[in-house]
Structure formats: C-alpha cells, structure tokens
Amino acid sequence: RHQRGVVGERQTLTDELTSQSEVTAGPGQVVRLSTRRSRQFEVEVRAVAADGVVTAARARFDRHQVEQTKDGATTTKPSPLQGQTYDIRAEGDALVAVHADGSAVTPAEQAALTADLGRAIGRVPPLAVLLHSRAWTRGEPVELTPAELTDAFGHNPMMPPVAGTALLVGAADGVATFEFDLQLARDDADGRAESTMRLAVKLDVARARPLEQRLTGTLGGKVAGMPSTGTVAGTITYGYAVSR
C-alpha cells in the first residue's frame, strides 16, 4: 500500500539544506564556500487516479532560492519558481504545467517543476515504493539493490548512489523512523568525488506519507579539478491539511 492522494488536501513542504566546503585552489589558496538552499511551497491536490496516485495539482512557491557565500561575500539566486503558482497535470511520464492564469511556463520553470514535483505527481513517490516493498524488521539493516538506489535516491545525476542500506529504527505513536546510509560517487575528467549521506525519515504509518526528512553527510574529491572537502546538513518538514 502506498500514500493515497486526497482531492482538496494541501501539502506544505519546508526545506533548508546547507553545505560547507573548502576548495584548495593552489598552494596556500583555500576558498571557503557556504551554500544554503531554502524552499517553502504548497501543493493542493486537484485530481487522483483510481489507484490513489495524484494526477493533477496546483503548486504555490512562496520561497525557492539558493544563497552562496564565498570567502565572506554572499549572493542570492532565486529559482524561476519563486513567487509563482502553477496548475500541473501528469501526462504519461511527463508533467504539463501552466501558470495559474493559464499562461505558458518557460523551459527553466518546466525543468525546475519536474525536479521538485516530477516524483510526486503522476507516480507513486519512489521512497514510498521502497518503504512498502518489503516487511521490515526493527534493527536489521537491509542492503539496497542498484535498482532501489537509483529509483529512490538517484535524482541527483551529479552524484549517483553506488551503495546503501536501509534500517527500520523503530515505530511509536503511529510514526515509523527509517535511516538510510548511502555512499555516492562520481568519476569524470576532474577525478573522483565521493560522499557519504545519512537520511533519517519519519513516516506517518496510517497514511503512508513522510512527516520529516533529515540529511547529514560529508563530501570529498575534486571540484573543477581542485581538491575539496565539505559537509551537508538539511531538514525537510511536511504538513497536511484539507481545504474547506
């Protein structure tokens, strides 16, 4: 069983992800970078298929930006989605979107919408598929298959997962907690970059939907050919309400 959409339900997502890194640009030249991604948006379910999959929604993006600080100087880059509202429907494997007034979206908006919502509209969310794919035993880690890793965690093509385990930590008061320990890697002309990540997920068991995700991890390898090390931390929280 997977999370079933409910027409009229409003799902809110608040996301704060920060990364800190140091890049060695040359002898005695260390560049310190800090990046903060901040998102807050609401998705109202407009249509649901017979199997419970959300097929149409209205999405309003109140905040969607990235701040980067390089050696103390900060720049802010808003996403093309920030401040916009869209009507979105699934057609096959693709999302079709227009602004709330019916006007067309730009290619940049389409790409950003697909990145944020392409795994939640028109299909069962991949993480939900994974969590409901087997009977879990508390305290027993499970090695994830390459297919499971790619489907559930492979949405960042810059650093795909190469290995990982899943663990049911426990369940109480209708909330189950899972931990995923992932190894990610990239090989290209710059050399090899590696990352270790732990994703802790709290899940509403009765409704099969996420309540919170917490990410912590490390980075190491080459960035633009230069040695780099860093850390990543972030939290996504979900809220649910039914429109009246």
PDB file of C-alpha atoms in Angstrom:
ATOM      1  CA  ARG A   1       0.000   0.000   0.000  1.00  0.00           C
ATOM      2  CA  HIS A   2       1.232   3.471  -0.803  1.00  0.00           C
ATOM      3  CA  GLN A   3       0.289   7.014   0.113  1.00  0.00           C
ATOM      4  CA  ARG A   4      -3.082   7.776  -1.500  1.00  0.00           C
ATOM      5  CA  GLY A   5      -3.838  11.287  -2.655  1.00  0.00           C
ATOM      6  CA  VAL A   6      -6.930  13.086  -1.351  1.00  0.00           C
ATOM      7  CA  VAL A   7      -8.591  15.701  -3.548  1.00  0.00           C
ATOM      8  CA  GLY A   8      -8.546  19.042  -1.745  1.00  0.00           C
ATOM      9  CA  GLU A   9      -5.638  18.148   0.528  1.00  0.00           C
ATOM     10  CA  ARG A  10      -2.952  20.827   0.810  1.00  0.00           C
ATOM     11  CA  GLN A  11       0.564  19.536   1.349  1.00  0.00           C
ATOM     12  CA  THR A  12       3.181  22.021   2.542  1.00  0.00           C
ATOM     13  CA  LEU A  13       6.917  21.462   2.309  1.00  0.00           C
ATOM     14  CA  THR A  14       9.621  23.451   4.092  1.00  0.00           C
ATOM     15  CA  ASP A  15      13.198  22.643   3.176  1.00  0.00           C
ATOM     16  CA  GLU A  16      16.516  24.046   4.445  1.00  0.00           C
ATOM     17  CA  LEU A  17      19.716  22.468   3.119  1.00  0.00           C
ATOM     18  CA  THR A  18      23.175  23.839   3.880  1.00  0.00           C
ATOM     19  CA  SER A  19      26.621  22.786   2.728  1.00  0.00           C
ATOM     20  CA  GLN A  20      30.057  23.950   3.831  1.00  0.00           C
ATOM     21  CA  SER A  21      33.157  23.248   1.767  1.00  0.00           C
ATOM     22  CA  GLU A  22      36.795  24.181   1.351  1.00  0.00           C
ATOM     23  CA  VAL A  23      38.398  24.115  -2.099  1.00  0.00           C
ATOM     24  CA  THR A  24      42.187  24.186  -2.490  1.00  0.00           C
ATOM     25  CA  ALA A  25      42.779  26.465  -5.475  1.00  0.00           C
ATOM     26  CA  GLY A  26      46.562  26.322  -5.214  1.00  0.00           C
ATOM     27  CA  PRO A  27      49.424  26.317  -2.685  1.00  0.00           C
ATOM     28  CA  GLY A  28      48.144  28.256   0.305  1.00  0.00           C
ATOM     29  CA  GLN A  29      44.947  29.199  -1.541  1.00  0.00           C
ATOM     30  CA  VAL A  30      41.848  27.833   0.186  1.00  0.00           C
ATOM     31  CA  VAL A  31      38.413  29.028  -0.923  1.00  0.00           C
ATOM     32  CA  ARG A  32      35.637  28.633   1.649  1.00  0.00           C
ATOM     33  CA  LEU A  33      32.142  28.122   0.274  1.00  0.00           C
ATOM     34  CA  SER A  34      28.805  28.023   2.081  1.00  0.00           C
ATOM     35  CA  THR A  35      25.562  27.230   0.246  1.00  0.00           C
ATOM     36  CA  ARG A  36      22.029  27.371   1.639  1.00  0.00           C
ATOM     37  CA  ARG A  37      19.008  26.148  -0.299  1.00  0.00           C
ATOM     38  CA  SER A  38      15.678  27.335   1.058  1.00  0.00           C
ATOM     39  CA  ARG A  39      12.282  26.181  -0.214  1.00  0.00           C
ATOM     40  CA  GLN A  40       8.732  26.578   1.019  1.00  0.00           C
ATOM     41  CA  PHE A  41       5.804  25.613  -1.171  1.00  0.00           C
ATOM     42  CA  GLU A  42       2.261  24.268  -1.026  1.00  0.00           C
ATOM     43  CA  VAL A  43       0.697  21.666  -3.300  1.00  0.00           C
ATOM     44  CA  GLU A  44      -3.093  21.326  -3.437  1.00  0.00           C
ATOM     45  CA  VAL A  45      -4.293  18.003  -4.842  1.00  0.00           C
ATOM     46  CA  ARG A  46      -6.776  18.562  -7.690  1.00  0.00           C
ATOM     47  CA  ALA A  47      -7.215  15.053  -9.130  1.00  0.00           C
ATOM     48  CA  VAL A  48      -6.417  11.492  -8.062  1.00  0.00           C
ATOM     49  CA  ALA A  49      -6.413   8.284 -10.132  1.00  0.00           C
ATOM     50  CA  ALA A  50      -8.290   5.147  -9.064  1.00  0.00           C
ATOM     51  CA  ASP A  51      -5.069   3.718  -7.609  1.00  0.00           C
ATOM     52  CA  GLY A  52      -4.569   6.785  -5.400  1.00  0.00           C
ATOM     53  CA  VAL A  53      -1.811   8.442  -7.450  1.00  0.00           C
ATOM     54  CA  VAL A  54      -2.030  12.241  -7.635  1.00  0.00           C
ATOM     55  CA  THR A  55      -2.532  13.222 -11.294  1.00  0.00           C
ATOM     56  CA  ALA A  56      -3.184  16.986 -11.049  1.00  0.00           C
ATOM     57  CA  ALA A  57      -2.328  19.708  -8.546  1.00  0.00           C
ATOM     58  CA  ARG A  58      -1.892  23.424  -8.007  1.00  0.00           C
ATOM     59  CA  ALA A  59       1.511  24.404  -6.606  1.00  0.00           C
ATOM     60  CA  ARG A  60       2.375  27.756  -5.000  1.00  0.00           C
ATOM     61  CA  PHE A  61       6.044  28.528  -4.359  1.00  0.00           C
ATOM     62  CA  ASP A  62       6.462  31.115  -1.602  1.00  0.00           C
ATOM     63  CA  ARG A  63      10.240  30.721  -1.264  1.00  0.00           C
ATOM     64  CA  HIS A  64      12.708  28.945  -3.506  1.00  0.00           C
ATOM     65  CA  GLN A  65      16.263  30.267  -3.581  1.00  0.00           C
ATOM     66  CA  VAL A  66      19.925  29.492  -3.079  1.00  0.00           C
ATOM     67  CA  GLU A  67      22.335  31.677  -1.118  1.00  0.00           C
ATOM     68  CA  GLN A  68      26.046  31.205  -1.667  1.00  0.00           C
ATOM     69  CA  THR A  69      28.786  32.750   0.455  1.00  0.00           C
ATOM     70  CA  LYS A  70      32.308  32.693  -0.967  1.00  0.00           C
ATOM     71  CA  ASP A  71      35.041  33.971   1.335  1.00  0.00           C
ATOM     72  CA  GLY A  72      32.505  36.137   3.170  1.00  0.00           C
ATOM     73  CA  ALA A  73      30.668  37.585   0.136  1.00  0.00           C
ATOM     74  CA  THR A  74      27.062  36.411  -0.239  1.00  0.00           C
ATOM     75  CA  THR A  75      24.955  36.246  -3.391  1.00  0.00           C
ATOM     76  CA  THR A  76      21.306  35.112  -3.612  1.00  0.00           C
ATOM     77  CA  LYS A  77      19.897  33.363  -6.661  1.00  0.00           C
ATOM     78  CA  PRO A  78      16.114  32.900  -6.717  1.00  0.00           C
ATOM     79  CA  SER A  79      14.630  29.955  -8.588  1.00  0.00           C
ATOM     80  CA  PRO A  80      12.303  30.829 -11.502  1.00  0.00           C
ATOM     81  CA  LEU A  81       9.568  29.194  -9.393  1.00  0.00           C
ATOM     82  CA  GLN A  82       9.798  31.680  -6.505  1.00  0.00           C
ATOM     83  CA  GLY A  83       6.596  33.663  -6.084  1.00  0.00           C
ATOM     84  CA  GLN A  84       4.766  31.699  -8.785  1.00  0.00           C
ATOM     85  CA  THR A  85       1.654  29.491  -8.807  1.00  0.00           C
ATOM     86  CA  TYR A  86       1.143  26.675 -11.303  1.00  0.00           C
ATOM     87  CA  ASP A  87      -1.515  24.220 -12.404  1.00  0.00           C
ATOM     88  CA  ILE A  88       0.161  20.896 -13.107  1.00  0.00           C
ATOM     89  CA  ARG A  89      -1.069  17.597 -14.509  1.00  0.00           C
ATOM     90  CA  ALA A  90       0.606  14.333 -15.377  1.00  0.00           C
ATOM     91  CA  GLU A  91       0.612  13.093 -18.949  1.00  0.00           C
ATOM     92  CA  GLY A  92       2.374   9.763 -19.163  1.00  0.00           C
ATOM     93  CA  ASP A  93       5.835  10.193 -17.660  1.00  0.00           C
ATOM     94  CA  ALA A  94       5.835  13.971 -18.122  1.00  0.00           C
ATOM     95  CA  LEU A  95       4.413  16.934 -16.221  1.00  0.00           C
ATOM     96  CA  VAL A  96       2.392  19.528 -18.121  1.00  0.00           C
ATOM     97  CA  ALA A  97       2.299  22.905 -16.352  1.00  0.00           C
ATOM     98  CA  VAL A  98       0.843  26.374 -16.892  1.00  0.00           C
ATOM     99  CA  HIS A  99       0.729  29.443 -14.675  1.00  0.00           C
ATOM    100  CA  ALA A 100      -2.435  29.897 -12.610  1.00  0.00           C
ATOM    101  CA  ASP A 101      -3.664  32.427 -15.203  1.00  0.00           C
ATOM    102  CA  GLY A 102      -3.204  29.874 -17.986  1.00  0.00           C
ATOM    103  CA  SER A 103      -0.049  31.404 -19.473  1.00  0.00           C
ATOM    104  CA  ALA A 104       2.815  29.209 -20.631  1.00  0.00           C
ATOM    105  CA  VAL A 105       5.803  28.348 -18.475  1.00  0.00           C
ATOM    106  CA  THR A 106       9.401  28.844 -19.553  1.00  0.00           C
ATOM    107  CA  PRO A 107      11.784  25.920 -20.154  1.00  0.00           C
ATOM    108  CA  ALA A 108      13.595  26.877 -16.934  1.00  0.00           C
ATOM    109  CA  GLU A 109      10.332  26.733 -14.969  1.00  0.00           C
ATOM    110  CA  GLN A 110       9.411  23.400 -16.551  1.00  0.00           C
ATOM    111  CA  ALA A 111      12.774  21.902 -15.617  1.00  0.00           C
ATOM    112  CA  ALA A 112      12.536  23.193 -12.032  1.00  0.00           C
ATOM    113  CA  LEU A 113       8.960  21.919 -11.618  1.00  0.00           C
ATOM    114  CA  THR A 114       9.966  18.497 -12.890  1.00  0.00           C
ATOM    115  CA  ALA A 115      12.895  18.411 -10.450  1.00  0.00           C
ATOM    116  CA  ASP A 116      10.667  19.323  -7.474  1.00  0.00           C
ATOM    117  CA  LEU A 117       7.402  17.520  -8.307  1.00  0.00           C
ATOM    118  CA  GLY A 118       8.136  15.001 -11.055  1.00  0.00           C
ATOM    119  CA  ARG A 119       8.497  12.226  -8.500  1.00  0.00           C
ATOM    120  CA  ALA A 120       5.274  13.084  -6.640  1.00  0.00           C
ATOM    121  CA  ILE A 121       2.711  13.789  -9.384  1.00  0.00           C
ATOM    122  CA  GLY A 122       1.763  11.076 -11.838  1.00  0.00           C
ATOM    123  CA  ARG A 123       3.548   8.291  -9.986  1.00  0.00           C
ATOM    124  CA  VAL A 124       3.905   6.726  -6.575  1.00  0.00           C
ATOM    125  CA  PRO A 125       6.777   8.588  -4.830  1.00  0.00           C
ATOM    126  CA  PRO A 126       9.858   6.337  -5.150  1.00  0.00           C
ATOM    127  CA  LEU A 127      10.677   6.488  -1.440  1.00  0.00           C
ATOM    128  CA  ALA A 128       7.149   5.284  -0.647  1.00  0.00           C
ATOM    129  CA  VAL A 129       7.623   2.422  -3.112  1.00  0.00           C
ATOM    130  CA  LEU A 130      10.821   1.403  -1.326  1.00  0.00           C
ATOM    131  CA  LEU A 131       9.378   1.645   2.178  1.00  0.00           C
ATOM    132  CA  HIS A 132       6.398  -0.510   1.212  1.00  0.00           C
ATOM    133  CA  SER A 133       8.355  -3.026  -0.862  1.00  0.00           C
ATOM    134  CA  ARG A 134       9.030  -5.481   1.958  1.00  0.00           C
ATOM    135  CA  ALA A 135       8.294  -6.391   5.545  1.00  0.00           C
ATOM    136  CA  TRP A 136      10.813  -4.593   7.751  1.00  0.00           C
ATOM    137  CA  THR A 137      12.316  -5.939  10.974  1.00  0.00           C
ATOM    138  CA  ARG A 138      13.341  -3.318  13.502  1.00  0.00           C
ATOM    139  CA  GLY A 139      17.097  -3.110  13.969  1.00  0.00           C
ATOM    140  CA  GLU A 140      18.012  -5.232  10.930  1.00  0.00           C
ATOM    141  CA  PRO A 141      19.757  -3.257   8.128  1.00  0.00           C
ATOM    142  CA  VAL A 142      18.855  -4.186   4.549  1.00  0.00           C
ATOM    143  CA  GLU A 143      21.259  -3.856   1.624  1.00  0.00           C
ATOM    144  CA  LEU A 144      19.552  -1.882  -1.130  1.00  0.00           C
ATOM    145  CA  THR A 145      19.709  -3.150  -4.701  1.00  0.00           C
ATOM    146  CA  PRO A 146      21.130  -0.975  -7.503  1.00  0.00           C
ATOM    147  CA  ALA A 147      17.600  -0.510  -8.865  1.00  0.00           C
ATOM    148  CA  GLU A 148      16.269   0.594  -5.472  1.00  0.00           C
ATOM    149  CA  LEU A 149      19.162   3.014  -5.001  1.00  0.00           C
ATOM    150  CA  THR A 150      18.671   4.567  -8.434  1.00  0.00           C
ATOM    151  CA  ASP A 151      14.899   4.915  -8.196  1.00  0.00           C
ATOM    152  CA  ALA A 152      14.687   6.221  -4.627  1.00  0.00           C
ATOM    153  CA  PHE A 153      17.911   8.259  -4.389  1.00  0.00           C
ATOM    154  CA  GLY A 154      19.286   8.716  -7.909  1.00  0.00           C
ATOM    155  CA  HIS A 155      17.637  12.067  -8.696  1.00  0.00           C
ATOM    156  CA  ASN A 156      20.955  13.941  -8.433  1.00  0.00           C
ATOM    157  CA  PRO A 157      22.795  12.902 -11.620  1.00  0.00           C
ATOM    158  CA  MET A 158      25.929  14.769 -10.478  1.00  0.00           C
ATOM    159  CA  MET A 159      26.483  12.293  -7.624  1.00  0.00           C
ATOM    160  CA  PRO A 160      24.619   8.975  -8.053  1.00  0.00           C
ATOM    161  CA  PRO A 161      24.365   6.405  -5.241  1.00  0.00           C
ATOM    162  CA  VAL A 162      26.624   3.373  -5.535  1.00  0.00           C
ATOM    163  CA  ALA A 163      25.741   1.515  -2.308  1.00  0.00           C
ATOM    164  CA  GLY A 164      23.411   1.847   0.640  1.00  0.00           C
ATOM    165  CA  THR A 165      21.487   0.252   3.472  1.00  0.00           C
ATOM    166  CA  ALA A 166      18.057   0.854   4.965  1.00  0.00           C
ATOM    167  CA  LEU A 167      17.157   0.372   8.623  1.00  0.00           C
ATOM    168  CA  LEU A 168      13.847   0.488  10.478  1.00  0.00           C
ATOM    169  CA  VAL A 169      14.894   2.220  13.687  1.00  0.00           C
ATOM    170  CA  GLY A 170      11.516   1.889  15.380  1.00  0.00           C
ATOM    171  CA  ALA A 171       7.874   2.898  15.472  1.00  0.00           C
ATOM    172  CA  ALA A 172       5.814   4.705  18.113  1.00  0.00           C
ATOM    173  CA  ASP A 173       2.506   6.587  18.163  1.00  0.00           C
ATOM    174  CA  GLY A 174       1.836   5.766  14.525  1.00  0.00           C
ATOM    175  CA  VAL A 175       5.181   7.141  13.298  1.00  0.00           C
ATOM    176  CA  ALA A 176       7.932   4.911  11.881  1.00  0.00           C
ATOM    177  CA  THR A 177      11.551   6.074  11.688  1.00  0.00           C
ATOM    178  CA  PHE A 178      13.910   4.791   8.993  1.00  0.00           C
ATOM    179  CA  GLU A 179      17.605   5.509   8.435  1.00  0.00           C
ATOM    180  CA  PHE A 180      19.302   5.235   5.045  1.00  0.00           C
ATOM    181  CA  ASP A 181      23.112   5.176   4.907  1.00  0.00           C
ATOM    182  CA  LEU A 182      24.248   5.937   1.372  1.00  0.00           C
ATOM    183  CA  GLN A 183      27.547   6.064  -0.488  1.00  0.00           C
ATOM    184  CA  LEU A 184      27.611   8.283  -3.573  1.00  0.00           C
ATOM    185  CA  ALA A 185      30.388   8.713  -6.120  1.00  0.00           C
ATOM    186  CA  ARG A 186      31.234  10.484  -9.362  1.00  0.00           C
ATOM    187  CA  ASP A 187      34.098   9.806 -11.769  1.00  0.00           C
ATOM    188  CA  ASP A 188      34.874  12.302 -14.510  1.00  0.00           C
ATOM    189  CA  ALA A 189      37.751  14.199 -16.078  1.00  0.00           C
ATOM    190  CA  ASP A 190      38.403  16.003 -12.764  1.00  0.00           C
ATOM    191  CA  GLY A 191      38.902  12.749 -10.890  1.00  0.00           C
ATOM    192  CA  ARG A 192      36.773  11.009  -8.307  1.00  0.00           C
ATOM    193  CA  ALA A 193      34.382  12.680  -5.868  1.00  0.00           C
ATOM    194  CA  GLU A 194      32.733  10.748  -3.041  1.00  0.00           C
ATOM    195  CA  SER A 195      30.032  11.422  -0.496  1.00  0.00           C
ATOM    196  CA  THR A 196      28.540   9.620   2.487  1.00  0.00           C
ATOM    197  CA  MET A 197      24.989  10.515   3.490  1.00  0.00           C
ATOM    198  CA  ARG A 198      22.576   9.534   6.236  1.00  0.00           C
ATOM    199  CA  LEU A 199      18.898  10.236   5.598  1.00  0.00           C
ATOM    200  CA  ALA A 200      16.528   9.842   8.552  1.00  0.00           C
ATOM    201  CA  VAL A 201      12.850   9.678   7.570  1.00  0.00           C
ATOM    202  CA  LYS A 202       9.775   9.867   9.805  1.00  0.00           C
ATOM    203  CA  LEU A 203       6.699   8.317   8.216  1.00  0.00           C
ATOM    204  CA  ASP A 204       3.012   8.508   9.103  1.00  0.00           C
ATOM    205  CA  VAL A 205       2.229   4.782   9.067  1.00  0.00           C
ATOM    206  CA  ALA A 206      -1.554   5.062   8.732  1.00  0.00           C
ATOM    207  CA  ARG A 207      -1.393   7.391   5.724  1.00  0.00           C
ATOM    208  CA  ALA A 208       1.937   6.150   4.328  1.00  0.00           C
ATOM    209  CA  ARG A 209       3.319   9.649   3.916  1.00  0.00           C
ATOM    210  CA  PRO A 210       6.502  11.414   5.057  1.00  0.00           C
ATOM    211  CA  LEU A 211       6.481  13.811   8.004  1.00  0.00           C
ATOM    212  CA  GLU A 212      10.160  14.743   8.166  1.00  0.00           C
ATOM    213  CA  GLN A 213      13.465  14.040   6.461  1.00  0.00           C
ATOM    214  CA  ARG A 214      16.859  14.893   7.967  1.00  0.00           C
ATOM    215  CA  LEU A 215      20.063  14.676   5.956  1.00  0.00           C
ATOM    216  CA  THR A 216      23.665  14.744   7.169  1.00  0.00           C
ATOM    217  CA  GLY A 217      26.763  13.891   5.196  1.00  0.00           C
ATOM    218  CA  THR A 218      30.293  14.563   4.003  1.00  0.00           C
ATOM    219  CA  LEU A 219      31.823  15.414   0.642  1.00  0.00           C
ATOM    220  CA  GLY A 220      35.297  14.869  -0.713  1.00  0.00           C
ATOM    221  CA  GLY A 221      37.105  14.813  -4.041  1.00  0.00           C
ATOM    222  CA  LYS A 222      37.619  17.193  -6.935  1.00  0.00           C
ATOM    223  CA  VAL A 223      35.577  20.310  -7.857  1.00  0.00           C
ATOM    224  CA  ALA A 224      36.596  21.815 -11.193  1.00  0.00           C
ATOM    225  CA  GLY A 225      39.822  19.873 -10.850  1.00  0.00           C
ATOM    226  CA  MET A 226      40.603  21.222  -7.373  1.00  0.00           C
ATOM    227  CA  PRO A 227      40.657  19.176  -4.144  1.00  0.00           C
ATOM    228  CA  SER A 228      37.583  19.815  -1.996  1.00  0.00           C
ATOM    229  CA  THR A 229      36.123  18.647   1.314  1.00  0.00           C
ATOM    230  CA  GLY A 230      32.848  19.574   2.948  1.00  0.00           C
ATOM    231  CA  THR A 231      29.723  18.745   4.914  1.00  0.00           C
ATOM    232  CA  VAL A 232      25.995  18.771   4.151  1.00  0.00           C
ATOM    233  CA  ALA A 233      23.014  19.066   6.510  1.00  0.00           C
ATOM    234  CA  GLY A 234      19.349  19.671   5.880  1.00  0.00           C
ATOM    235  CA  THR A 235      15.778  19.166   7.071  1.00  0.00           C
ATOM    236  CA  ILE A 236      12.539  18.819   5.113  1.00  0.00           C
ATOM    237  CA  THR A 237       9.259  19.024   7.036  1.00  0.00           C
ATOM    238  CA  TYR A 238       5.810  18.225   5.639  1.00  0.00           C
ATOM    239  CA  GLY A 239       2.411  19.496   6.703  1.00  0.00           C
ATOM    240  CA  TYR A 240      -1.031  18.298   5.604  1.00  0.00           C
ATOM    241  CA  ALA A 241      -4.459  19.927   5.710  1.00  0.00           C
ATOM    242  CA  VAL A 242      -7.731  19.506   3.807  1.00  0.00           C
ATOM    243  CA  SER A 243      -9.220  22.541   2.027  1.00  0.00           C
ATOM    244  CA  ARG A 244     -12.640  23.557   3.258  1.00  0.00           C
TER     245      ARG A 244
END
